Coordinates of C-alpha atoms in Angstrom, one line a residue:
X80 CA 45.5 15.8 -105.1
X81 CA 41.8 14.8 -104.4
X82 CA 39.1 15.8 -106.4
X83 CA 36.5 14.8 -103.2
X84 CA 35.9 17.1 -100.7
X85 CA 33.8 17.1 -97.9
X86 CA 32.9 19.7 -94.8
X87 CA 33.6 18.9 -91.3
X88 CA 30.1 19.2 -90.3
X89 CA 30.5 15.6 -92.9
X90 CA 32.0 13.9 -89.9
X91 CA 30.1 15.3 -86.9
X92 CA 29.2 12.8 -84.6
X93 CA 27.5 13.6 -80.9
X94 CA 27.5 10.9 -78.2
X95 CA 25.6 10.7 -75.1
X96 CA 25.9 8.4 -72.4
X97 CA 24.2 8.2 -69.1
X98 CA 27.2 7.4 -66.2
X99 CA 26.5 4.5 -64.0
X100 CA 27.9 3.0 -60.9
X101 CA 29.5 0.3 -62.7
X102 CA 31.6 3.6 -64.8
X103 CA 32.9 4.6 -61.3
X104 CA 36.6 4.7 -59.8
X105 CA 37.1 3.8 -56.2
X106 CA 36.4 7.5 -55.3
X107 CA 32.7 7.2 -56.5
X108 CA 33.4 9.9 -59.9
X109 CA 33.4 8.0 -63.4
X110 CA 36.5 6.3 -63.9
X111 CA 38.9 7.9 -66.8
X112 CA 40.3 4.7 -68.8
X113 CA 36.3 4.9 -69.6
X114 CA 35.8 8.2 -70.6
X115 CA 39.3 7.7 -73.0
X116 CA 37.3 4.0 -74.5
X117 CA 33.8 6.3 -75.4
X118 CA 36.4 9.3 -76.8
X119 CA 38.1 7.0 -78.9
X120 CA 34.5 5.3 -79.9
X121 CA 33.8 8.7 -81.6
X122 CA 36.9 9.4 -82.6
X123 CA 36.4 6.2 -84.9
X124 CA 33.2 6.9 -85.7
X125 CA 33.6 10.3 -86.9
X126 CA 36.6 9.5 -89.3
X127 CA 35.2 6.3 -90.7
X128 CA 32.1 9.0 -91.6
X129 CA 34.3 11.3 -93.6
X130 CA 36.2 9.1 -95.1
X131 CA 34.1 6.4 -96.0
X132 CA 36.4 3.5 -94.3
X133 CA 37.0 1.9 -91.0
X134 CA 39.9 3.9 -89.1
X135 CA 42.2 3.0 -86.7
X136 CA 43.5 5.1 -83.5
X137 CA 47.5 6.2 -84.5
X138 CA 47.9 8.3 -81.3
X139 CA 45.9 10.7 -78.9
X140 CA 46.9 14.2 -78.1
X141 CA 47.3 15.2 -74.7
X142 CA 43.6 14.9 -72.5
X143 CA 43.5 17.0 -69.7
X144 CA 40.6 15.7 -67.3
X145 CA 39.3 19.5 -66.3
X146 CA 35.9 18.4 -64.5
X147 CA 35.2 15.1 -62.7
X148 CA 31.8 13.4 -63.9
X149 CA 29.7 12.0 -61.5
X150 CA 27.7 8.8 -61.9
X151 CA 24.0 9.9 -62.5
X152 CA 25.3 12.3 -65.0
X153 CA 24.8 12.8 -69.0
X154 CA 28.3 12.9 -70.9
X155 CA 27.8 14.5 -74.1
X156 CA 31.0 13.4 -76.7
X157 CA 30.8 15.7 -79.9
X158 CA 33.6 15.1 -82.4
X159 CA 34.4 16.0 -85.7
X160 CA 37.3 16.1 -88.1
X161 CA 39.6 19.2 -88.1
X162 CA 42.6 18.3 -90.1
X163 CA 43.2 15.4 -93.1
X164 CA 46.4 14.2 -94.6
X165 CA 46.3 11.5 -97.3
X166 CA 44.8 8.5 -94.9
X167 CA 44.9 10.5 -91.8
X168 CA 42.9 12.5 -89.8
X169 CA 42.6 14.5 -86.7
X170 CA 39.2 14.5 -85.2
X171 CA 38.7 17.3 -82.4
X172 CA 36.5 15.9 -79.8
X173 CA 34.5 17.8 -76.7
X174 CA 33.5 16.2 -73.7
X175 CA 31.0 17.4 -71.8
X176 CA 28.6 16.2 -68.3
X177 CA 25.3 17.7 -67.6
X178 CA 23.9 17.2 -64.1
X179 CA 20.2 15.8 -65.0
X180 CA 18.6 17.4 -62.0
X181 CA 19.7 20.9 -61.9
X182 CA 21.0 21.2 -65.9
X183 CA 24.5 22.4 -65.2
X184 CA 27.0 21.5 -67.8
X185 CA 30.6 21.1 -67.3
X186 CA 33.7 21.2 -69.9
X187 CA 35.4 18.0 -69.1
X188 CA 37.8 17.4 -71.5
X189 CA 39.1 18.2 -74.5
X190 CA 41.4 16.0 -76.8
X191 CA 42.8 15.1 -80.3
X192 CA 43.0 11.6 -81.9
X193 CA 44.8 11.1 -85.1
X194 CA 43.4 8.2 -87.3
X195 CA 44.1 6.3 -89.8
X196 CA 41.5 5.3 -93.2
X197 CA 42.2 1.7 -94.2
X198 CA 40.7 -0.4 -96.7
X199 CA 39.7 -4.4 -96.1
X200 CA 43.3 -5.7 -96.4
X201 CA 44.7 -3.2 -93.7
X202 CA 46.3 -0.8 -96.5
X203 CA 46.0 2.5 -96.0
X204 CA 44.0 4.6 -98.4
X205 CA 43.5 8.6 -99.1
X206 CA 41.0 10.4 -97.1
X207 CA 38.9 13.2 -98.9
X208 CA 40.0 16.8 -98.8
X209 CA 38.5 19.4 -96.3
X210 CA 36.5 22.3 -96.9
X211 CA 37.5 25.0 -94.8
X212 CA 34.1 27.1 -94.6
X213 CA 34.7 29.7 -91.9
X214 CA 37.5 31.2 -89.5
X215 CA 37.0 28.2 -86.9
X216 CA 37.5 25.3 -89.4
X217 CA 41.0 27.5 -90.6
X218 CA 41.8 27.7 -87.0
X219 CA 41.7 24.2 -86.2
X220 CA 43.1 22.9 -89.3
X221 CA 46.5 25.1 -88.7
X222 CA 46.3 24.1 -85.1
X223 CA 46.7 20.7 -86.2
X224 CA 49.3 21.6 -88.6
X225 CA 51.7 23.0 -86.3
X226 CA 50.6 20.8 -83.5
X227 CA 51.9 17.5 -86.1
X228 CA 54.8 19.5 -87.4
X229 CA 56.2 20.3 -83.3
X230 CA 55.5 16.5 -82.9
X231 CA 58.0 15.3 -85.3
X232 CA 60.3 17.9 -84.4
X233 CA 60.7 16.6 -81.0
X234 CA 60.7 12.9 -81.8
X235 CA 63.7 13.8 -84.1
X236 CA 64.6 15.9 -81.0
X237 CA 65.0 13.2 -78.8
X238 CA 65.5 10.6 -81.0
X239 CA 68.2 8.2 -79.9
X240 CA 70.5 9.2 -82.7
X241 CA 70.2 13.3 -82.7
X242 CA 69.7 13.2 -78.6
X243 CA 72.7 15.4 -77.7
X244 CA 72.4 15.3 -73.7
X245 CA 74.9 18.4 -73.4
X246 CA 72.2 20.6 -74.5
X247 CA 70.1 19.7 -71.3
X248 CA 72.2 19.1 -68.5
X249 CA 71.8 22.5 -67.0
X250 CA 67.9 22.3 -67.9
X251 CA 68.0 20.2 -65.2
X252 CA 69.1 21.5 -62.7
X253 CA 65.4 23.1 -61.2
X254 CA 64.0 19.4 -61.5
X255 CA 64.1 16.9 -58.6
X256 CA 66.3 14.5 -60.3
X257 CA 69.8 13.6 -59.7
X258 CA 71.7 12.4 -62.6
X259 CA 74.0 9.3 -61.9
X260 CA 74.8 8.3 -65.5
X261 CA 78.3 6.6 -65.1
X262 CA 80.8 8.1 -67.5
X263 CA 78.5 11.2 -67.6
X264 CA 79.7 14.5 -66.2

């Protein structure tokens, strides 16, 4: 167990970025692939500033673009870990744009990145512990929990050895797929 321990306000980080034209899609809003690079920019930098190390990116939750951002705009990152393991972490990050002119602010995003502490060889090494200070911080943490443990349970799930197709043919049936598996019935 780890004797360190360190809040999550530790790991806060808050990014701000003015959008430019050179951020856009060909429809003129601010392209996603770039709001995904800053995301995982402070998903880095908040989980090398808990634990101490540089972190690599291990996945990314589900991101759900809720509000396009337009190029003139502020986007406002603010991430912070939720949820450590022994060298991983899952930092929580917000994504906000504020129109400069008329100070509206809009909920963009929201998304999850898991990461990984390693030391100078690439080896991973443990993280410190989190204090849970209040009923938001216990909230996220089991979110994460049970978010991780539904994640293994379907990659066992659908895992080329346990996949039992049986089980789903008739799930099917409602989807706009025709299944023309030869030998399959």
């Amino acid at each position: 167990m780890n004797s360190t321990f360190k809040k999550p306000e530790d790991s806060e980080i808050i990014l701000t970025e003015l959008m430019l034209p050179s951020h856009s899609n060909f429809s003129g809003k601010i392209h996603g692939g770039f709001i995904l690079s800053l995301m995982d920019k402070a998903a880095f930098a908040s989980a090398s500033k808990f634990s101490g190390q540089y972190c690599v990116t291990a996945s990314v939750n589900r991101v759900d673009f809720l509000n396009s951002i337009e190029v003139g705009e502020l986007v406002t990152m603010r991430a912070k870990v939720n949820y450590v393991g022994h060298s991983s972490m899952v930092v929580g990050i917000r994504v906000e744009s504020q129109n400069i002119r008329t100070g509206v602010v809009k909920h963009c995003n929201s998304s999850y990145f898991s990461m990984v502490a390693k030391d100078e060889t690439g080896k991973t090494v443990q993280v410190p512990g989190l204090v849970l200070s209040n009923l938001n911080d216990m909230r996220r943490f089991l979110r994460s929990i049970k978010h991780i443990k539904m994640r293994n349970e379907r990659k066992l799930e659908f895992s080329r050895q346990a996949f039992e197709p049986e089980k789903y043919k008739h799930a099917l049936k409602d989807y706009n797929v025709r299944i023309d598996i030869e030998g399959y019935k």
